[in-house]
Amino acid sequence: MEKILVLDFGGQYNQLIARRVREHHVYAEIKPYNKITVAEIRRAGYAGIIFTGGPHSVYDKTSPHYDSAVLDLGIPILGICYGDQLMAYMAGGTVSSAESSSEYGKTKVCVNCSPLFKDVPSESICWMSHTDYISQLPEHFVGVAHTDKCSYAAMCDAERKLYGVQFHPEVTHTDYGKQILKNFLFEICGCHADWKMDDFIRSTVDNLHWKLKGKKVFLALSGGVDSSVAAVLLHKAIGENLVCVFVDHGLLRKNEGDFVEQTFRDRFGMSLIRVNAQDRFLSKLSGVTEPEQKRKIIGEEFIRVFEDEAKKLGEIQVLAQGTIYPDVIESGKGDSAVIKSHHNVGGLPDVISFDEIVEPLRDLFKDEVREVGEKLGIPHELVWRQPFPGPGLAVRVLGEITEEKLEILQEADAIFREEIAGAHLETMTNQYFAVLMDSKSVGVMGDARTYGYTVALRAVSTDDFMTAEWTRLPYEVLERASSRITNEVKSISRVVYDITSKPPATVEWE
Ligand code: XMP
């Protein structure tokens, strides 16, 4: 299979670049610039390389640089933003810095005739974000695009198939960005578009079948899309030798536990062990109000439950996990601060020993995992399930968790989700849920005074959950949800809508 290397210099769009390449059915993988040598690149046989952007200036002492021998490998290269400047610098050109030359946002770009700009009009809009610029081209390079402020908005050395663009073709604000990447892949690198999900399924199932023949494989199924898709792939490959353990901690949404069980046991005929551990979790959580402590208790209790199950199962040879590509990419950027200790319930104890780990999805992005899920016939609602935190409703029942409060929240949350679905708004928002406040407020129903809980509804729009906007849901939908919740769920006397973005708030309330 042909592949493209996305050489990461710390740009914020590196994953987006790889995804955009894969949208053209060409496999792309991301490597930090300091984790792969020129010799390794040569050996790996890449069809092309993309240098990503990055927040640096090529002349800074700490800025990321790369061995210029990469330019002479005969492999086509596309430099983007910082990657473009770095390529110019490596090839002997000059990069300068001037506030007066900085460009940010949508910018008119004029392009010349070049394979990179096949089917791109001579004038269009691109997305710029730079202060440094190439002031002098390296020898053998020619300018092939310009803007009002930037004489070399794109450059190339066609002989060596080296191309650079100062703008960002990977973002949707660049009108012909998709076409430009397509041109790089097919006109310049000569790719054939051989990365197809049907082929992925066939070859993965085949490989897993031979690799795991006769072995017992254990998978912790959470009901999320990743572990579900991994489970179905493995089941196709090894059938009954796959044992899935699904721990129902009682902190799931309404009917979710039953749905997962029915889907995997009845529909796919898998050997699924459902552990109903609500009492166990609730007793550990009794009296606990501090969010981080809740997370810690739930994470630890998961481990204990898995330990107990593992003992019952006897020797486990292979552990399967639903790890996906963004989990395994090392970034060229530094570590960022941890705001919450995100517990993923898939965490397994060290004491469960196994000989091997398989991660059938470790090369896929989330949207590709979903595509595979659809092709495998996994129900739509599971494949497109919105993110759900490992600690579940425990971080949405503020303060102490009780069975009664969980039930109230489950009902309110189910109504909110029904209303969103009824109004076909699932694609307008990326995550939406209800949160149960810890305090009560006064209301009036009929002629009587009520004193019940307050529920907050939250819906956010986001690309990556690092930042998020509150979703502008239509008032009518909010009104219907509020009216149904106060009428249908006893003990709720007030509904509010959370209009805080992230930052300063986080998506979850705890
Ligand atoms: P925050 O609240 O940090 O949430 O803005 C960002 C995204 O992460 C999810 N989230 C979690 N996921 N374990 C998880 O697996 C956790 O402890 C956890 N806390 C938050 C949250 O639902 C949102 O999608």
Coordinates of C-alpha atoms and ligand atoms in Angstrom, one line a residue:
M1 CA 0.0 0.0 0.0
E2 CA 1.4 3.4 -0.9
K3 CA 1.7 5.9 1.9
I4 CA 2.4 9.6 2.5
L5 CA 4.5 10.8 5.4
V6 CA 3.2 13.8 7.3
L7 CA 6.4 15.1 8.9
D8 CA 5.2 17.0 12.0
F9 CA 6.9 20.2 13.0
G10 CA 4.3 21.0 15.7
G11 CA 1.5 22.5 13.6
Q12 CA -2.0 22.6 15.0
Y13 CA -3.4 21.0 11.8
N14 CA -1.2 18.0 11.5
Q15 CA -4.0 15.4 12.0
L16 CA -6.2 17.3 9.7
I17 CA -3.5 17.1 6.9
A18 CA -3.4 13.3 7.4
R19 CA -7.1 13.0 7.3
R20 CA -7.4 15.2 4.2
V21 CA -4.9 12.9 2.4
R22 CA -6.8 9.8 3.5
E23 CA -10.0 11.4 2.2
H24 CA -8.4 10.9 -1.2
H25 CA -8.0 7.2 -0.4
V26 CA -4.2 7.5 0.1
Y27 CA -2.8 6.3 3.4
A28 CA -1.0 8.9 5.5
E29 CA 0.9 8.6 8.7
I30 CA 2.2 11.3 11.0
K31 CA 5.7 11.2 12.5
P32 CA 7.3 13.9 14.6
Y33 CA 10.3 15.4 12.8
N34 CA 12.7 14.2 15.5
K35 CA 11.5 10.6 15.5
I36 CA 12.4 9.6 12.0
T37 CA 15.6 9.9 10.1
V38 CA 16.2 10.3 6.4
A39 CA 17.5 6.8 6.2
E40 CA 14.3 5.5 7.7
I41 CA 12.2 7.6 5.3
R42 CA 14.1 6.1 2.4
R43 CA 13.6 2.6 3.7
A44 CA 9.9 3.1 4.4
G45 CA 9.3 3.8 0.7
Y46 CA 6.9 6.8 1.0
A47 CA 5.2 8.0 -2.1
G48 CA 5.4 11.6 -0.9
I49 CA 6.2 13.8 2.2
I50 CA 4.3 16.7 3.6
F51 CA 6.1 19.1 6.0
T52 CA 3.5 20.5 8.3
G53 CA 3.2 24.0 9.6
G54 CA 4.4 25.0 13.1
P55 CA 4.5 28.0 15.4
H56 CA 8.2 28.7 14.9
S57 CA 10.5 30.9 13.0
V58 CA 13.3 29.1 11.1
Y59 CA 16.0 31.2 12.5
D60 CA 15.0 30.7 16.2
K61 CA 17.6 28.6 18.1
T62 CA 15.0 26.2 19.3
S63 CA 13.0 25.9 16.1
P64 CA 12.6 22.4 14.6
H65 CA 14.9 21.7 11.7
Y66 CA 15.5 18.6 9.5
D67 CA 18.3 17.0 7.6
S68 CA 18.4 18.7 4.2
A69 CA 19.3 15.3 2.6
V70 CA 15.6 14.7 2.6
L71 CA 15.3 17.1 -0.4
D72 CA 17.4 14.8 -2.5
L73 CA 15.7 11.5 -1.9
G74 CA 13.7 11.8 -5.1
I75 CA 10.5 11.7 -3.0
P76 CA 8.1 14.6 -3.8
I77 CA 7.6 17.0 -0.9
L78 CA 5.0 19.6 -0.1
G79 CA 5.9 22.1 2.6
I80 CA 3.0 23.9 4.2
C81 CA 3.4 27.3 6.0
Y82 CA 6.4 26.7 8.4
G83 CA 7.1 23.6 6.3
D84 CA 7.3 25.8 3.2
Q85 CA 9.7 28.3 4.9
L86 CA 11.8 25.5 6.3
M87 CA 12.1 23.9 2.8
A88 CA 13.2 27.3 1.4
Y89 CA 15.7 27.7 4.3
M90 CA 17.1 24.1 3.8
A91 CA 17.5 24.7 0.1
G92 CA 19.4 27.9 0.6
G93 CA 16.7 30.6 0.3
T94 CA 16.0 33.4 2.7
V95 CA 13.2 33.7 5.2
S96 CA 12.4 37.1 6.7
S97 CA 10.1 38.4 9.4
A98 CA 8.1 41.6 9.3
E99 CA 4.8 42.5 11.0
S100 CA 3.9 44.5 7.8
S101 CA 4.0 41.3 5.8
S102 CA 2.0 39.2 8.1
E103 CA -1.3 37.7 6.8
Y104 CA -4.0 36.1 8.8
G105 CA -7.3 34.8 7.6
K106 CA -8.9 34.5 4.2
T107 CA -6.7 36.0 1.5
K108 CA -6.9 36.3 -2.3
V109 CA -4.2 34.2 -3.9
C110 CA -3.2 34.2 -7.6
V111 CA -1.6 31.0 -9.0
N112 CA 0.4 30.3 -12.1
C113 CA 0.4 27.2 -14.2
S114 CA 1.8 24.3 -12.2
P115 CA 0.9 20.6 -11.6
L116 CA 0.1 21.7 -8.0
F117 CA -2.6 24.1 -9.3
K118 CA -4.2 21.9 -12.0
D119 CA -7.9 22.8 -12.1
V120 CA -7.4 25.7 -9.7
P121 CA -8.6 29.1 -11.0
S122 CA -6.0 31.8 -11.3
E123 CA -7.6 33.7 -8.5
S124 CA -9.2 32.2 -5.4
I125 CA -9.3 32.4 -1.6
C126 CA -6.8 30.7 0.6
W127 CA -6.2 30.6 4.4
M128 CA -3.1 32.4 5.6
S129 CA -1.5 32.5 9.1
H130 CA 2.1 33.8 9.0
T131 CA 4.4 36.6 9.9
D132 CA 7.6 35.2 8.4
Y133 CA 7.8 34.9 4.7
I134 CA 10.2 33.7 2.0
S135 CA 12.0 36.8 0.8
Q136 CA 14.4 35.1 -1.5
L137 CA 13.8 31.8 -3.3
P138 CA 16.4 29.1 -3.2
E139 CA 18.3 28.3 -6.4
H140 CA 16.3 26.2 -8.9
F141 CA 13.0 27.2 -7.3
V142 CA 10.4 29.5 -9.0
G143 CA 7.4 31.3 -7.5
V144 CA 4.1 29.8 -8.6
A145 CA 1.6 31.9 -6.6
H146 CA 1.4 35.3 -4.9
T147 CA -0.9 37.4 -2.8
D148 CA -0.9 41.2 -2.3
K149 CA 1.6 40.9 0.5
C150 CA 3.5 37.7 -0.3
S151 CA 5.5 37.4 -3.5
Y152 CA 6.0 33.7 -3.0
A153 CA 2.8 32.3 -1.7
A154 CA 3.9 29.1 -3.4
M155 CA 7.1 27.9 -4.9
C156 CA 8.5 24.8 -6.6
D157 CA 11.5 23.1 -7.9
A158 CA 9.6 20.9 -10.5
E159 CA 12.8 18.9 -11.3
R160 CA 13.1 17.6 -7.8
K161 CA 9.3 17.6 -7.2
L162 CA 9.7 20.0 -4.3
Y163 CA 6.6 22.2 -3.6
G164 CA 5.8 24.7 -0.9
V165 CA 2.7 26.7 -0.1
Q166 CA 2.6 29.6 2.5
F167 CA -1.1 29.0 3.0
H168 CA -3.0 26.1 4.5
P169 CA -4.6 23.8 1.8
E170 CA -5.9 21.5 4.6
V171 CA -8.4 23.9 6.1
T172 CA -11.8 24.3 4.5
H173 CA -11.3 28.1 4.3
T174 CA -8.9 27.5 1.4
D175 CA -11.4 27.2 -1.5
Y176 CA -9.3 24.9 -3.6
G177 CA -7.3 23.3 -0.8
K178 CA -8.8 19.8 -1.5
Q179 CA -7.9 20.1 -5.2
I180 CA -4.3 21.3 -4.3
L181 CA -3.7 18.3 -2.1
K182 CA -5.3 16.0 -4.7
N183 CA -2.9 17.4 -7.3
F184 CA 0.1 16.8 -5.0
L185 CA -1.0 13.2 -4.4
F186 CA -1.9 12.2 -7.9
E187 CA -0.2 14.6 -10.3
I188 CA 3.1 14.9 -8.4
C189 CA 3.4 11.8 -6.2
G190 CA 1.6 9.5 -8.7
C191 CA -0.5 7.8 -6.1
H192 CA -3.3 5.4 -7.0
A193 CA -5.8 5.8 -4.2
D194 CA -5.5 2.3 -2.8
W195 CA -6.6 3.0 0.8
K196 CA -10.2 1.8 0.9
M197 CA -12.2 0.8 3.9
D198 CA -13.6 -2.4 2.3
D199 CA -10.0 -3.5 1.6
F200 CA -9.1 -2.6 5.2
I201 CA -11.8 -4.8 6.6
R202 CA -11.0 -7.7 4.3
S203 CA -7.2 -7.6 5.0
T204 CA -7.6 -6.9 8.7
V205 CA -10.0 -9.8 9.3
D206 CA -7.8 -12.0 7.2
N207 CA -4.7 -11.1 9.2
L208 CA -6.4 -11.4 12.5
H209 CA -7.7 -14.8 11.6
W210 CA -4.2 -16.2 10.9
K211 CA -2.5 -14.3 13.6
L212 CA -4.9 -15.3 16.4
K213 CA -5.9 -18.8 15.2
G214 CA -6.7 -21.0 18.2
K215 CA -6.0 -18.3 20.8
K216 CA -8.4 -16.9 23.4
V217 CA -8.8 -13.1 23.0
F218 CA -10.3 -10.8 25.7
L219 CA -11.8 -7.4 25.0
A220 CA -13.3 -4.9 27.3
L221 CA -16.3 -3.6 25.5
S222 CA -17.6 -0.2 26.6
G223 CA -20.4 0.3 24.1
G224 CA -18.4 3.2 22.6
V225 CA -17.7 3.1 18.8
D226 CA -14.0 2.1 19.0
S227 CA -14.4 -0.9 21.2
S228 CA -17.5 -1.9 19.4
V229 CA -15.9 -1.8 15.9
A230 CA -12.8 -3.6 17.2
A231 CA -15.1 -6.3 18.7
V232 CA -17.0 -6.9 15.5
L233 CA -13.8 -7.1 13.4
L234 CA -12.3 -9.6 15.8
H235 CA -15.5 -11.6 16.0
K236 CA -15.5 -11.9 12.2
A237 CA -11.9 -13.1 12.4
I238 CA -12.0 -15.5 15.3
G239 CA -15.6 -16.1 16.2
E240 CA -16.1 -17.7 19.6
N241 CA -12.5 -17.3 20.7
L242 CA -13.3 -13.6 21.3
V243 CA -14.7 -13.0 24.8
C244 CA -16.1 -9.5 25.4
V245 CA -16.6 -8.3 28.9
F246 CA -19.0 -5.4 29.3
V247 CA -19.0 -3.8 32.7
D248 CA -22.3 -2.0 33.5
H249 CA -21.4 0.3 36.3
G250 CA -24.9 1.6 36.5
L251 CA -23.7 5.0 35.4
L252 CA -24.8 4.6 31.8
R253 CA -27.6 6.4 30.0
K254 CA -31.2 5.1 30.0
N255 CA -31.4 1.6 28.6
E256 CA -27.8 1.8 27.3
G257 CA -26.7 -1.4 29.0
D258 CA -29.5 -3.4 27.5
F259 CA -28.9 -2.0 24.1
V260 CA -25.2 -2.9 24.1
E261 CA -26.1 -6.4 25.4
Q262 CA -28.8 -7.0 22.7
T263 CA -26.6 -5.6 19.9
F264 CA -23.6 -7.8 20.6
R265 CA -25.1 -10.9 22.0
D266 CA -28.3 -11.2 20.0
R267 CA -27.5 -9.4 16.8
F268 CA -23.9 -10.4 16.3
G269 CA -24.0 -13.6 18.3
M270 CA -20.9 -12.8 20.3
S271 CA -19.9 -14.4 23.5
L272 CA -20.5 -11.4 25.8
I273 CA -20.2 -11.3 29.6
R274 CA -22.3 -8.5 31.0
V275 CA -21.2 -7.7 34.6
N276 CA -24.0 -5.8 36.4
A277 CA -21.9 -4.0 39.0
Q278 CA -24.1 -1.0 39.8
D279 CA -24.3 -1.9 43.5
R280 CA -20.6 -2.3 43.8
F281 CA -19.9 1.1 42.2
L282 CA -22.6 2.9 44.1
S283 CA -21.4 1.6 47.4
K284 CA -17.9 2.8 46.7
L285 CA -19.2 6.2 45.6
S286 CA -21.5 6.6 48.6
G287 CA -20.9 10.0 50.3
V288 CA -18.3 11.0 47.7
T289 CA -18.8 14.5 46.2
E290 CA -15.4 15.5 44.9
P291 CA -15.2 15.0 41.1
E292 CA -11.6 13.8 40.8
Q293 CA -12.2 11.4 43.7
K294 CA -15.3 10.0 41.8
R295 CA -13.1 9.5 38.7
K296 CA -10.4 7.8 40.7
I297 CA -12.9 5.4 42.5
I298 CA -14.6 4.5 39.3
G299 CA -11.3 3.8 37.5
E300 CA -10.0 1.7 40.3
E301 CA -13.3 -0.2 40.7
F302 CA -13.2 -1.0 37.0
I303 CA -9.9 -2.6 37.4
R304 CA -11.1 -4.7 40.4
V305 CA -14.1 -5.9 38.3
F306 CA -11.9 -6.9 35.4
E307 CA -9.6 -8.7 37.8
D308 CA -12.5 -10.7 39.1
E309 CA -13.7 -11.6 35.6
A310 CA -10.2 -12.5 34.4
K311 CA -9.8 -14.9 37.3
K312 CA -13.1 -16.6 36.3
L313 CA -11.9 -16.9 32.7
G314 CA -8.6 -18.4 33.4
E315 CA -5.6 -17.8 31.2
I316 CA -5.9 -15.0 28.8
Q317 CA -3.6 -15.2 25.8
V318 CA -4.4 -12.0 23.9
L319 CA -5.8 -8.7 25.0
A320 CA -7.6 -6.7 22.3
Q321 CA -8.1 -2.9 22.6
G322 CA -9.9 -0.3 20.6
T323 CA -7.0 2.1 20.4
I324 CA -7.3 4.4 17.4
Y325 CA -4.7 6.5 15.5
P326 CA -5.1 9.8 17.4
D327 CA -4.3 7.8 20.6
V328 CA -1.0 6.6 19.2
I329 CA 0.3 9.7 17.4
E330 CA 3.2 11.3 19.1
S331 CA 3.0 15.0 18.4
G332 CA 5.8 17.4 17.6
K333 CA 4.4 19.7 20.2
G334 CA 5.1 19.8 23.9
D335 CA 2.9 18.5 26.6
S336 CA -0.1 20.6 27.6
A337 CA -1.5 21.0 31.0
V338 CA -3.9 18.4 32.3
I339 CA -7.2 19.9 33.4
K340 CA -9.1 16.8 34.3
S341 CA -7.8 13.3 34.7
H342 CA -9.7 11.6 31.9
H343 CA -10.4 8.1 32.9
N344 CA -11.0 5.8 30.1
V345 CA -12.9 2.8 31.4
G346 CA -10.9 0.5 29.1
G347 CA -8.0 0.8 31.6
L348 CA -7.0 -2.7 32.6
P349 CA -5.0 -3.9 35.6
D350 CA -1.4 -4.9 35.3
V351 CA -2.1 -8.1 37.2
I352 CA -4.1 -9.5 34.2
S353 CA -1.3 -11.2 32.3
F354 CA -1.4 -11.9 28.6
D355 CA 1.1 -12.7 26.0
E356 CA 0.0 -10.3 23.3
I357 CA -2.0 -7.1 22.6
V358 CA -3.9 -6.6 19.4
E359 CA -5.2 -3.2 18.4
P360 CA -7.0 -3.6 15.0
L361 CA -7.9 0.1 14.7
R362 CA -4.6 1.7 15.6
D363 CA -4.2 3.0 12.0
L364 CA -7.6 4.6 11.8
F365 CA -9.0 8.1 12.5
K366 CA -12.4 8.3 14.2
D367 CA -14.3 9.0 11.0
E368 CA -12.7 6.0 9.4
V369 CA -13.6 3.8 12.4
R370 CA -17.2 5.0 11.9
E371 CA -17.1 4.1 8.2
V372 CA -15.8 0.6 9.1
G373 CA -18.5 0.3 11.7
E374 CA -21.2 1.2 9.2
K375 CA -19.8 -1.3 6.7
L376 CA -19.8 -4.0 9.4
G377 CA -23.5 -3.4 10.0
I378 CA -23.2 -2.0 13.5
P379 CA -26.4 0.0 14.3
H380 CA -26.2 3.6 13.3
E381 CA -26.9 4.9 16.8
L382 CA -23.9 3.1 18.1
V383 CA -21.6 4.1 15.2
W384 CA -22.5 7.8 15.5
R385 CA -22.8 7.7 19.3
Q386 CA -21.7 11.0 20.8
P387 CA -18.7 10.9 23.1
F388 CA -19.6 9.6 26.6
P389 CA -17.1 10.0 29.5
G390 CA -15.7 6.8 31.0
P391 CA -17.0 7.7 34.5
G392 CA -20.5 8.1 32.9
L393 CA -23.3 9.9 34.7
A394 CA -21.2 10.1 37.9
V395 CA -19.7 13.4 36.6
R396 CA -23.2 14.6 35.6
V397 CA -24.9 14.1 38.9
L398 CA -23.3 16.9 40.8
G399 CA -22.4 16.1 44.4
E400 CA -23.3 12.8 46.0
I401 CA -24.5 10.1 43.7
T402 CA -27.6 8.1 44.6
E403 CA -29.7 5.6 42.7
E404 CA -32.7 8.0 42.8
K405 CA -30.6 10.9 41.4
L406 CA -29.2 8.7 38.6
E407 CA -32.7 7.6 37.6
I408 CA -33.9 11.2 37.5
L409 CA -31.0 12.2 35.4
Q410 CA -31.4 9.3 33.0
E411 CA -35.0 10.2 32.3
A412 CA -34.3 13.9 31.8
D413 CA -31.3 13.1 29.6
A414 CA -33.3 10.6 27.5
I415 CA -36.0 13.3 26.9
F416 CA -33.4 15.9 25.8
R417 CA -31.9 13.4 23.4
E418 CA -35.3 12.4 22.0
E419 CA -36.1 16.1 21.3
I420 CA -32.7 16.6 19.6
A421 CA -33.3 13.5 17.5
G422 CA -36.9 14.5 16.8
A423 CA -35.8 17.9 15.4
H424 CA -33.0 16.2 13.4
L425 CA -30.4 18.3 15.1
E426 CA -27.8 15.6 15.9
T427 CA -25.4 17.0 13.3
M428 CA -25.8 20.6 14.6
T429 CA -24.1 19.7 17.9
N430 CA -21.2 17.4 18.8
Q431 CA -22.2 16.5 22.4
Y432 CA -25.4 17.1 24.3
F433 CA -26.6 15.9 27.6
A434 CA -28.4 16.8 30.9
V435 CA -26.7 17.5 34.2
L436 CA -28.5 17.2 37.6
M437 CA -27.8 19.9 40.1
D438 CA -27.1 19.2 43.7
S439 CA -29.5 21.8 44.9
K440 CA -33.3 22.1 44.8
S441 CA -35.4 25.1 43.9
V442 CA -39.0 26.1 44.4
G443 CA -41.6 25.7 41.7
V444 CA -45.4 25.6 41.3
M445 CA -47.5 23.0 39.7
G446 CA -51.3 23.2 39.6
D447 CA -52.0 25.1 42.7
A448 CA -49.3 23.5 44.8
R449 CA -45.8 24.5 45.7
T450 CA -43.1 22.1 44.5
Y451 CA -39.5 21.8 45.6
G452 CA -37.4 19.8 43.2
Y453 CA -34.1 19.4 41.4
T454 CA -32.7 21.7 38.7
V455 CA -31.5 20.1 35.5
A456 CA -29.1 21.9 33.2
L457 CA -29.1 21.0 29.5
R458 CA -25.7 21.3 27.7
A459 CA -25.0 21.1 24.0
V460 CA -21.6 22.0 22.5
S461 CA -20.2 22.4 19.0
T462 CA -16.5 21.5 18.6
D463 CA -13.9 19.9 16.3
D464 CA -11.6 18.5 18.9
F465 CA -13.2 19.0 22.4
M466 CA -10.2 21.1 23.4
T467 CA -12.3 24.2 22.9
A468 CA -16.0 24.3 22.3
E469 CA -18.8 26.7 21.6
W470 CA -22.2 26.3 23.2
T471 CA -24.6 25.3 20.5
R472 CA -27.3 27.7 19.5
L473 CA -30.1 25.2 19.7
P474 CA -33.5 26.5 18.5
Y475 CA -35.6 28.0 21.3
E476 CA -38.5 25.7 20.3
V477 CA -36.5 22.6 20.9
L478 CA -35.3 23.9 24.3
E479 CA -38.8 24.8 25.2
R480 CA -40.2 21.4 24.3
A481 CA -37.4 19.6 26.2
S482 CA -38.0 21.8 29.2
S483 CA -41.7 21.4 29.2
R484 CA -41.5 17.6 28.8
I485 CA -38.8 17.2 31.5
T486 CA -40.7 19.2 34.1
N487 CA -43.9 17.4 33.2
E488 CA -42.7 13.8 32.8
V489 CA -39.9 13.6 35.3
K490 CA -40.9 13.8 38.9
S491 CA -38.7 15.8 41.2
I492 CA -37.6 18.3 38.6
S493 CA -38.9 21.8 39.0
R494 CA -36.5 23.8 36.9
V495 CA -34.6 23.4 33.6
V496 CA -31.7 25.8 32.6
Y497 CA -29.6 25.9 29.4
D498 CA -25.8 26.2 29.8
I499 CA -24.5 29.0 27.6
T500 CA -20.8 28.8 28.6
S501 CA -18.1 27.9 26.0
K502 CA -14.9 26.1 26.7
P503 CA -12.8 27.8 27.9
P504 CA -13.6 29.1 30.4
A505 CA -15.9 26.2 31.3
T506 CA -15.2 22.6 30.5
V507 CA -17.7 20.5 28.5
E508 CA -18.6 18.3 31.5
W509 CA -19.7 20.0 34.7
E510 CA -17.4 18.0 36.9
Ligands
XMP1 P1 -14.1 18.3 29.3 O1 -15.1 18.2 30.4 O2 -12.7 18.0 29.8 O3 -14.5 17.2 28.3 O4 -14.1 19.6 28.6 C1 -14.0 17.1 27.0 C2 -14.5 15.7 26.4 O5 -14.0 14.7 27.2 C3 -15.0 13.9 27.8 N1 -14.6 13.6 29.2 C4 -14.2 12.4 29.6 N2 -14.0 11.3 28.8 N3 -13.3 10.2 30.8 C5 -13.6 10.1 29.5 O6 -13.4 9.1 28.8 C6 -13.4 11.3 31.6 O7 -13.1 11.2 32.8 C7 -13.9 12.4 30.9 N4 -14.2 13.7 31.3 C8 -14.6 14.4 30.3 C9 -16.2 14.8 27.8 O8 -17.4 14.1 27.7 C10 -16.0 15.6 26.5 O9 -16.4 14.8 25.3

